[in-house]
Coordinates of C-alpha atoms and ligand atoms in Angstrom, one line a residue:
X21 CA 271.4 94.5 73.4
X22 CA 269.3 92.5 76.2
X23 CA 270.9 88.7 76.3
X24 CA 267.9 87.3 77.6
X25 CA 264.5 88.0 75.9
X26 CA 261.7 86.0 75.3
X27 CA 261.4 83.2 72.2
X28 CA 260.6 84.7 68.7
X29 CA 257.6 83.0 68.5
X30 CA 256.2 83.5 71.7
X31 CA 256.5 87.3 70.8
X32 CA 254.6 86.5 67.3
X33 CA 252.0 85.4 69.3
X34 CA 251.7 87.9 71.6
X35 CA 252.2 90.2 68.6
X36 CA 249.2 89.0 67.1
X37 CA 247.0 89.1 70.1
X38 CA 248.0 92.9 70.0
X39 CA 247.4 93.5 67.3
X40 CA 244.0 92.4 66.7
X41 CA 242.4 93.1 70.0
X42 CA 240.3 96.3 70.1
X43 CA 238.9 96.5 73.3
X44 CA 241.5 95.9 75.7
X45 CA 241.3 95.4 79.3
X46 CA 244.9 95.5 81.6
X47 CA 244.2 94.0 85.2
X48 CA 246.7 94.3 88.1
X49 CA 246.8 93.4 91.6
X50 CA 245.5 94.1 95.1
X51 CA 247.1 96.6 96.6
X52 CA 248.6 98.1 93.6
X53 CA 252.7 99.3 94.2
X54 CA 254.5 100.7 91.6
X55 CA 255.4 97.9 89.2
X56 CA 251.7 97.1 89.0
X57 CA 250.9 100.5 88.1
X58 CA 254.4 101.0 86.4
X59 CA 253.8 97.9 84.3
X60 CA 250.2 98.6 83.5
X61 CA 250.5 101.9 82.3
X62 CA 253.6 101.7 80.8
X63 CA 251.3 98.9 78.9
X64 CA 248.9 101.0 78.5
X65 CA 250.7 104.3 76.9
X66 CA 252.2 101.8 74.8
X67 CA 248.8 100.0 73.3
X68 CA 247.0 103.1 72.9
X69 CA 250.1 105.1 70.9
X70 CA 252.3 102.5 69.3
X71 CA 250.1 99.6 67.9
X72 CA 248.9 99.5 64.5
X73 CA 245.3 100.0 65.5
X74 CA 244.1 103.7 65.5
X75 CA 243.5 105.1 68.5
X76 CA 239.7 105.9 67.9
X77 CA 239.2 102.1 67.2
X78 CA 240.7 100.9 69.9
X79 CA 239.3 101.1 73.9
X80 CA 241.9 100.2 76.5
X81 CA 241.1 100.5 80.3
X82 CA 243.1 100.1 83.3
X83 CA 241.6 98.2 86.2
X84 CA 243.0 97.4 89.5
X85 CA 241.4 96.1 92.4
X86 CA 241.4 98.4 95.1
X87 CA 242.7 102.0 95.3
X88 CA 246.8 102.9 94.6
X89 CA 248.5 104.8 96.9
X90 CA 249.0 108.4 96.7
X91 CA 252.6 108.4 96.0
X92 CA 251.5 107.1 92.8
X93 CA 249.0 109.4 91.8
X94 CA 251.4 111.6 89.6
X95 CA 252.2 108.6 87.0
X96 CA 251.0 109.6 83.2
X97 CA 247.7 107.8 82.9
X98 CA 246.7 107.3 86.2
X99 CA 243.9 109.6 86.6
X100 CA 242.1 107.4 83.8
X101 CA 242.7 104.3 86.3
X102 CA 239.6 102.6 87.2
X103 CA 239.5 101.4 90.3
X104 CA 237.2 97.9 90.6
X105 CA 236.1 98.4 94.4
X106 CA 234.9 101.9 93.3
X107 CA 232.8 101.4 90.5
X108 CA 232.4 97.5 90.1
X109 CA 229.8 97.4 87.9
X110 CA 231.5 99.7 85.1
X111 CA 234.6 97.6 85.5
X112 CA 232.9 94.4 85.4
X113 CA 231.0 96.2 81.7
X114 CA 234.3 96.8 80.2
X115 CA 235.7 93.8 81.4
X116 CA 232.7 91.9 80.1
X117 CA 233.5 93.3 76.0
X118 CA 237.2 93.0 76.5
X119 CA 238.5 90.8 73.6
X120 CA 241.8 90.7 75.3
X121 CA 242.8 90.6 79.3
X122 CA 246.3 91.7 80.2
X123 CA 247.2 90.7 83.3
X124 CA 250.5 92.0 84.8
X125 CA 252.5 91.5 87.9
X126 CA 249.9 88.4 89.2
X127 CA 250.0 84.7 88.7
X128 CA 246.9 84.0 90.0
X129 CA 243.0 85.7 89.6
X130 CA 242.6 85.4 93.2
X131 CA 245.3 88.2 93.6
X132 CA 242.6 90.7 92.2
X133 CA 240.1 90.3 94.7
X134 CA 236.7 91.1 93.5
X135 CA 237.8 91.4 90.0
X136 CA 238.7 87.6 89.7
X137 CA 235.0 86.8 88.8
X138 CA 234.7 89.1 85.9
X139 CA 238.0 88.0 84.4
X140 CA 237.7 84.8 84.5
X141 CA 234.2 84.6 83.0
X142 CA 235.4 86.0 79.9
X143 CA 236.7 83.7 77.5
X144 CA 238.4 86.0 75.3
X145 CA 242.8 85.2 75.3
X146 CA 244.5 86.2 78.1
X147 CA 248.0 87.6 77.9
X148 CA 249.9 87.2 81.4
X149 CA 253.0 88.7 81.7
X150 CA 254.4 88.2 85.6
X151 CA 257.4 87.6 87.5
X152 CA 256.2 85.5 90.7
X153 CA 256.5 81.9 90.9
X154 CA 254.0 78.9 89.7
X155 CA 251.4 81.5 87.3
X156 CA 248.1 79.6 87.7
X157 CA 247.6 78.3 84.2
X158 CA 244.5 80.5 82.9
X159 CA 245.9 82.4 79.9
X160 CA 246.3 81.9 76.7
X161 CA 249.8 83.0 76.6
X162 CA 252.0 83.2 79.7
X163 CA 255.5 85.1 80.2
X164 CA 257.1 84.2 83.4
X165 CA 260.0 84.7 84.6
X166 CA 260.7 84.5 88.3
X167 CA 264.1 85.6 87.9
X168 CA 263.2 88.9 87.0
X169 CA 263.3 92.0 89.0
X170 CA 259.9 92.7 87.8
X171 CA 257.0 93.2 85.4
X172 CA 257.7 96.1 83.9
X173 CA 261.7 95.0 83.1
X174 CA 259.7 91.9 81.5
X175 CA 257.5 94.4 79.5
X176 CA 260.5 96.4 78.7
X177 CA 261.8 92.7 77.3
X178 CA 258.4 92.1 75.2
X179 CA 258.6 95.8 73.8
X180 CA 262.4 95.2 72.6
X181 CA 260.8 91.7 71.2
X182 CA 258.4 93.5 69.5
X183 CA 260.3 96.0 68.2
X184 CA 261.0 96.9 64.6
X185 CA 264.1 94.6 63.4
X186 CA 265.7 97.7 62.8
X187 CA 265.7 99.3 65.5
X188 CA 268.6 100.0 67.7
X189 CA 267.0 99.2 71.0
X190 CA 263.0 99.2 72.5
X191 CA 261.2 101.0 69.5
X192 CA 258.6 102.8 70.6
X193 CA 259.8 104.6 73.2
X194 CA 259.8 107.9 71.1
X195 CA 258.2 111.5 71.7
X196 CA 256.2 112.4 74.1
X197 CA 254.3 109.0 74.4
X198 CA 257.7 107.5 74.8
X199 CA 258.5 109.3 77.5
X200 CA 255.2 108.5 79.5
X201 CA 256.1 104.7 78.2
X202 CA 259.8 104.9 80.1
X203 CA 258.6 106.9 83.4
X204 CA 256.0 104.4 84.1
X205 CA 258.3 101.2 83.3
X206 CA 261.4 103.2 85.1
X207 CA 259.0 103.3 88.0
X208 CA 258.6 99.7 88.7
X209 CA 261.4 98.9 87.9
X210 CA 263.1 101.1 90.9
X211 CA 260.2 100.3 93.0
X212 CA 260.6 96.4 93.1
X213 CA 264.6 96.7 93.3
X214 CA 264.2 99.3 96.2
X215 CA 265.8 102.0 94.0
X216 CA 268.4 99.3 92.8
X217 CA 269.3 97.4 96.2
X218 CA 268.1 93.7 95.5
X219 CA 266.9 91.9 92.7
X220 CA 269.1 94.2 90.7
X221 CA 272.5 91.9 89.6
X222 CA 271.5 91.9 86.4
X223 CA 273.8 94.0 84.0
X224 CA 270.7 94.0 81.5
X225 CA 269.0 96.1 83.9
X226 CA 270.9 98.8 83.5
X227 CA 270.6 98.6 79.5
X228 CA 267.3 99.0 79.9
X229 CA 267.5 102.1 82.3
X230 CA 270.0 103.5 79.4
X231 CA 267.3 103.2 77.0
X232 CA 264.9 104.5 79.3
X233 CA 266.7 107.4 80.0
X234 CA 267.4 107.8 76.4
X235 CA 263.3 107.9 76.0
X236 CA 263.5 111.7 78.4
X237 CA 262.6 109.9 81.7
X238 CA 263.6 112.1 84.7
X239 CA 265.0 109.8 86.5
X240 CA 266.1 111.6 89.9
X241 CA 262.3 113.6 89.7
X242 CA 260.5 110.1 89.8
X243 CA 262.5 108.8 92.7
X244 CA 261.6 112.2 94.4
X245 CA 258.2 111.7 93.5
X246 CA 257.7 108.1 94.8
X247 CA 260.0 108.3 97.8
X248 CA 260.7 112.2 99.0
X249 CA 256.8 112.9 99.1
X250 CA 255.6 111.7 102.9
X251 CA 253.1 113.5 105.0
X252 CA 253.8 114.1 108.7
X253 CA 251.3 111.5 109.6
X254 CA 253.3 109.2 107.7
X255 CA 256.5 110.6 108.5
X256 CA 255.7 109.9 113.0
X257 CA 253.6 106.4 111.8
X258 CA 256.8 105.6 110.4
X259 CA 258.8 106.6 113.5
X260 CA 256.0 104.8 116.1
X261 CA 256.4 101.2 114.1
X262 CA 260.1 101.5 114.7
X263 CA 260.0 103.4 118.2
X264 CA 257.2 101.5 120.1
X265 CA 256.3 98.4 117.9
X266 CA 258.9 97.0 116.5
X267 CA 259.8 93.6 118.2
X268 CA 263.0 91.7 117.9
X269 CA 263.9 88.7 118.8
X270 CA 267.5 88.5 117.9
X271 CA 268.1 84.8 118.4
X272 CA 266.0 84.1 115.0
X273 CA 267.7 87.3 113.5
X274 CA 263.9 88.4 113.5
X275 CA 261.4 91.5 113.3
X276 CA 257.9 91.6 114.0
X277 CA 255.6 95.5 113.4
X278 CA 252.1 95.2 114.1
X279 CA 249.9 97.8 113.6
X280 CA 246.2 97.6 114.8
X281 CA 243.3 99.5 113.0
X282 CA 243.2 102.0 116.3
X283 CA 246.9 102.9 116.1
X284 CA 246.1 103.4 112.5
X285 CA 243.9 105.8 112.8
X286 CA 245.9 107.9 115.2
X287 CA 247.6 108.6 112.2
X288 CA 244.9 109.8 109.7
X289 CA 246.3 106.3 107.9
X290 CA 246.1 106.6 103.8
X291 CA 246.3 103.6 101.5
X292 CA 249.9 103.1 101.5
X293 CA 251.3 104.8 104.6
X294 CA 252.8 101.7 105.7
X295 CA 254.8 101.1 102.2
X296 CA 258.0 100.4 102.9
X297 CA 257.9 99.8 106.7
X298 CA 258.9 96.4 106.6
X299 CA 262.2 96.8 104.8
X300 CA 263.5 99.0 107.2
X301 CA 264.2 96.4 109.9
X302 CA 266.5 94.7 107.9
X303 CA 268.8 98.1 108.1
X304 CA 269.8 96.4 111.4
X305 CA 273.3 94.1 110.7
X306 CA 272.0 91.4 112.5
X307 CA 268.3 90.9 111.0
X308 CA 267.6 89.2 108.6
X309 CA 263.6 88.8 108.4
X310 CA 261.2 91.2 108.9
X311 CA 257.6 90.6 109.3
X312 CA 254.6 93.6 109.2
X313 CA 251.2 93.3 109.9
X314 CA 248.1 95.7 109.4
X315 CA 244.9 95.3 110.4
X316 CA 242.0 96.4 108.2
X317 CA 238.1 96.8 108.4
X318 CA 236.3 93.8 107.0
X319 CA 235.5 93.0 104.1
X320 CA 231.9 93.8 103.2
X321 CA 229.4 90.7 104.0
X322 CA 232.0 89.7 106.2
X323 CA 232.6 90.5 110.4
X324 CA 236.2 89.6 110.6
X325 CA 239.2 91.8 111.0
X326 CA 241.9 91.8 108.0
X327 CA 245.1 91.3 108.9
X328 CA 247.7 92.2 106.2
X329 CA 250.8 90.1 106.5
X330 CA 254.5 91.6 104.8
X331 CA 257.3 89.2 105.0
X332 CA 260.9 90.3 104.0
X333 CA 264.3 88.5 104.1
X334 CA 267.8 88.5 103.1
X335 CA 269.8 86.2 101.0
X336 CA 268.8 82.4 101.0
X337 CA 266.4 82.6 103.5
X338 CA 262.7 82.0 101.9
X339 CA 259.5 83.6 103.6
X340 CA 257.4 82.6 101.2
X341 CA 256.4 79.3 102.4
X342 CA 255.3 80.6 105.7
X343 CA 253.6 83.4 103.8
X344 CA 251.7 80.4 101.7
X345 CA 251.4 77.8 104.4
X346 CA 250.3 80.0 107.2
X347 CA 249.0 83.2 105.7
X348 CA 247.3 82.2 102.5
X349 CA 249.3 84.2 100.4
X350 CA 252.6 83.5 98.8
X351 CA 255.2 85.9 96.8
X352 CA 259.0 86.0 96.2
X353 CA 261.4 84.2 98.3
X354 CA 262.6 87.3 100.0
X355 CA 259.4 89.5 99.6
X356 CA 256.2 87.8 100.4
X357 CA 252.5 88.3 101.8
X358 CA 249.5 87.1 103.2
X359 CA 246.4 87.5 105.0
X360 CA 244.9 86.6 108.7
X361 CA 241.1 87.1 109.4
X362 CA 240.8 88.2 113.0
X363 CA 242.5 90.9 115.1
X364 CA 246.1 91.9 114.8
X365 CA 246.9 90.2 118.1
X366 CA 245.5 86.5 116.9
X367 CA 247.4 86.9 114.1
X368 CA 251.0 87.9 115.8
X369 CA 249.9 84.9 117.8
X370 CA 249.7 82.7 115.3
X371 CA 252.9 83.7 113.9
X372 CA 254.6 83.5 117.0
X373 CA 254.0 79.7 117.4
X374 CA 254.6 78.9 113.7
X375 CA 258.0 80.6 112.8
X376 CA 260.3 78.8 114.4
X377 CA 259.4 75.7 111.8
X378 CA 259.6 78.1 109.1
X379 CA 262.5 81.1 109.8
X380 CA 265.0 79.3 111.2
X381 CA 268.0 80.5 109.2
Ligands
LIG22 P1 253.8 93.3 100.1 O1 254.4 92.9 101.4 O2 254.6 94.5 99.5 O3 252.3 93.6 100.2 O4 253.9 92.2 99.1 C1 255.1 91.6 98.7 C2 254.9 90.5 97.7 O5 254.2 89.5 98.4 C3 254.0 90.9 96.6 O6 254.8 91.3 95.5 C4 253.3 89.6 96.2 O7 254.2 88.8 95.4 C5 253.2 88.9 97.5 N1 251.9 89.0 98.2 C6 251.5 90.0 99.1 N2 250.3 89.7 99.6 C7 249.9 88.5 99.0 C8 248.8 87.7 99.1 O8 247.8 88.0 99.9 N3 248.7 86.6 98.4 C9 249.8 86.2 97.6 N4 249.7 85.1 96.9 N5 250.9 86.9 97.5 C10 251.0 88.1 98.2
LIG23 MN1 256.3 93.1 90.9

């Protein structure tokens, strides 16, 4: 069915490391979107229901940095989500008698914040599954593949892997479990394509979504669910950014949003009011990179602004080596991030003198 899965004996392995673990912890990243929840719970669903070990002997926990957005709140599972910035100290317990870290849709501990220590300090195997270039070498089996639209099509690969010889397609994706299984990985999976518009060439894709759907997804509910589901305050923030903010300097083919903490907060701003603001620049013929940036509070123990840095881009035009260079961060070659400490102005600043050397396409 799928042409391209991973080797046989890679999925042995991972098999194995399934199968014997019995107190699982799943990591994702800062700033969770929806293949990191997608992937994660999808992963989740999937350990606690469709692996040989009994539920009651098993513990698996869910743990992502800071809080997920509210458009995300309806997934199956995410009410047992534990949140590291929350409660640190719980998720740094259960971290601490994990005997297996899954660690999805991140190639580096630094991309989970304050729960970087934890993880690394336990030496039990590590199981990375990812789809962002150069993973950090720190597990103990790594599935990579840059090429993919995302995690959870890569965890949809491992699942058909793992699946009973038999089988027609991804085995266990039956019942009700199945269906919270599918409706987690469908989410990512339209998430990081932006509901199939890039990163989505791949004819596999679509056998997955088949199967997925086959599994009782409801596919036009979850795309309501993630994308129809704004509050007014959203709704006009969204409207300012493009009305007021957004600059353009059509000679680079070039956006530029900033948004400062005080124009957030004209606008009641929720964890992930901004999603999706960058891409919408690129709606304009002519433009072809977008950049967003959001300041935030410090961090505690620290006394400088956050600036969160979204690049986006079309084609063969890569933002992620400004995003790496300049920003700290890194990411795909059309979707990138980084940071800034200081205000939003320094940081527009500072990207105003650098871009030329590094968006010049
Ligand atoms: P977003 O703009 O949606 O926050 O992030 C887009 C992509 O950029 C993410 O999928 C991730 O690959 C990458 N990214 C965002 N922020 C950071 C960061 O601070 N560090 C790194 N290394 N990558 C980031
Ligand atoms: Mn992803």
């Amino acid at each position: 069915m799928l042409s391209n899965t991973f080797d046989l004996q890679l999925v042995a392995k991972v098999k194995s490391l399934l199968d014997a673990a019995q107190r699982i912890v799943i990591f994702s990243h800062m700033g969770p979107d929806g293949d990191a929840m997608g992937s994660s719970l999808g992963m989740y669903h999937y350990l606690v229901n469709s692996q040989p070990i009994a539920k009651t002997e098993r513990s698996v926990a869910v743990i992502v940095p800071n809080a997920f957005p509210e458009f995300l709140a309806w997934m199956p599972g995410s009410e047992d989500v534990m949140v590291f910035e929350q409660q640190p100290e719980e998720c740094a317990t259960r971290v601490a008698e994990a005997d297996l870290c899954i660690c999805l849709d991140f190639n580096d501990p630094k991309r989970i914040g304050p729960a970087a220590d934890s993880l690394v300090q336990n030496t039990c195997p590590k199981l990375l599954i990812d789809h962002h270039l150069n993973p950090a070498d720190f597990a103990t089996i790594t599935l990579s593949k840059p090429q993919a639209s995302s995690t959870c099509e890569l965890v949809c690969r491992l699942f058909y892997g793992l699946s009973d010889e038999n089988a027609e397609g991804i085995s266990g994706l039956k019942g009700e479990a199945g269906q919270k299984i599918a409706t987690c990985l469908y989410t990512g999976l339209m998430t990081d394509t932006g509901n199939f518009s890039y990163n989505s060439n791949n004819p596999d894709l679509y056998e997955i979504v088949a199967q997925l759907m086959r599994a009782g997804i409801e596919k036009d509910q979850i795309y309501d669910r993630v994308f129809n589901q704004s509050s007014e305050d959203r709704m006009r923030l969204t409207g300012y950014c493009l009305y007021r903010k957004m600059r353009l300097f059509p000679e680079h083919h070039l956006a530029l949003i900033t948004l400062s903490i005080e124009e957030l907060k004209q606008f009641n701003y929720k964890q992930g009011d901004t999603e999706g603001i960058v891409n919408m620049p690129l709606q304009m013929g002519d433009i072809f990179y977008s950049v967003f940036m959001r300041e935030q509070e410090p961090k505690p123990g620290t006394t400088k602004n956050v600036v969160k840095v979204s690049f986006r881009s079309q084609g063969d035009r890569p933002v992620n080596i400004m995003a790496g260079e300049v920003f700290r961060g890194g990411g795909h070659m059309n979707a990138s991030g980084g940071e800034y400490y200081g205000t939003v102005q320094a940081a527009a600043r500072l990207f105003l003198r650098e871009y030329e050397k590094y968006l010049n396409k």
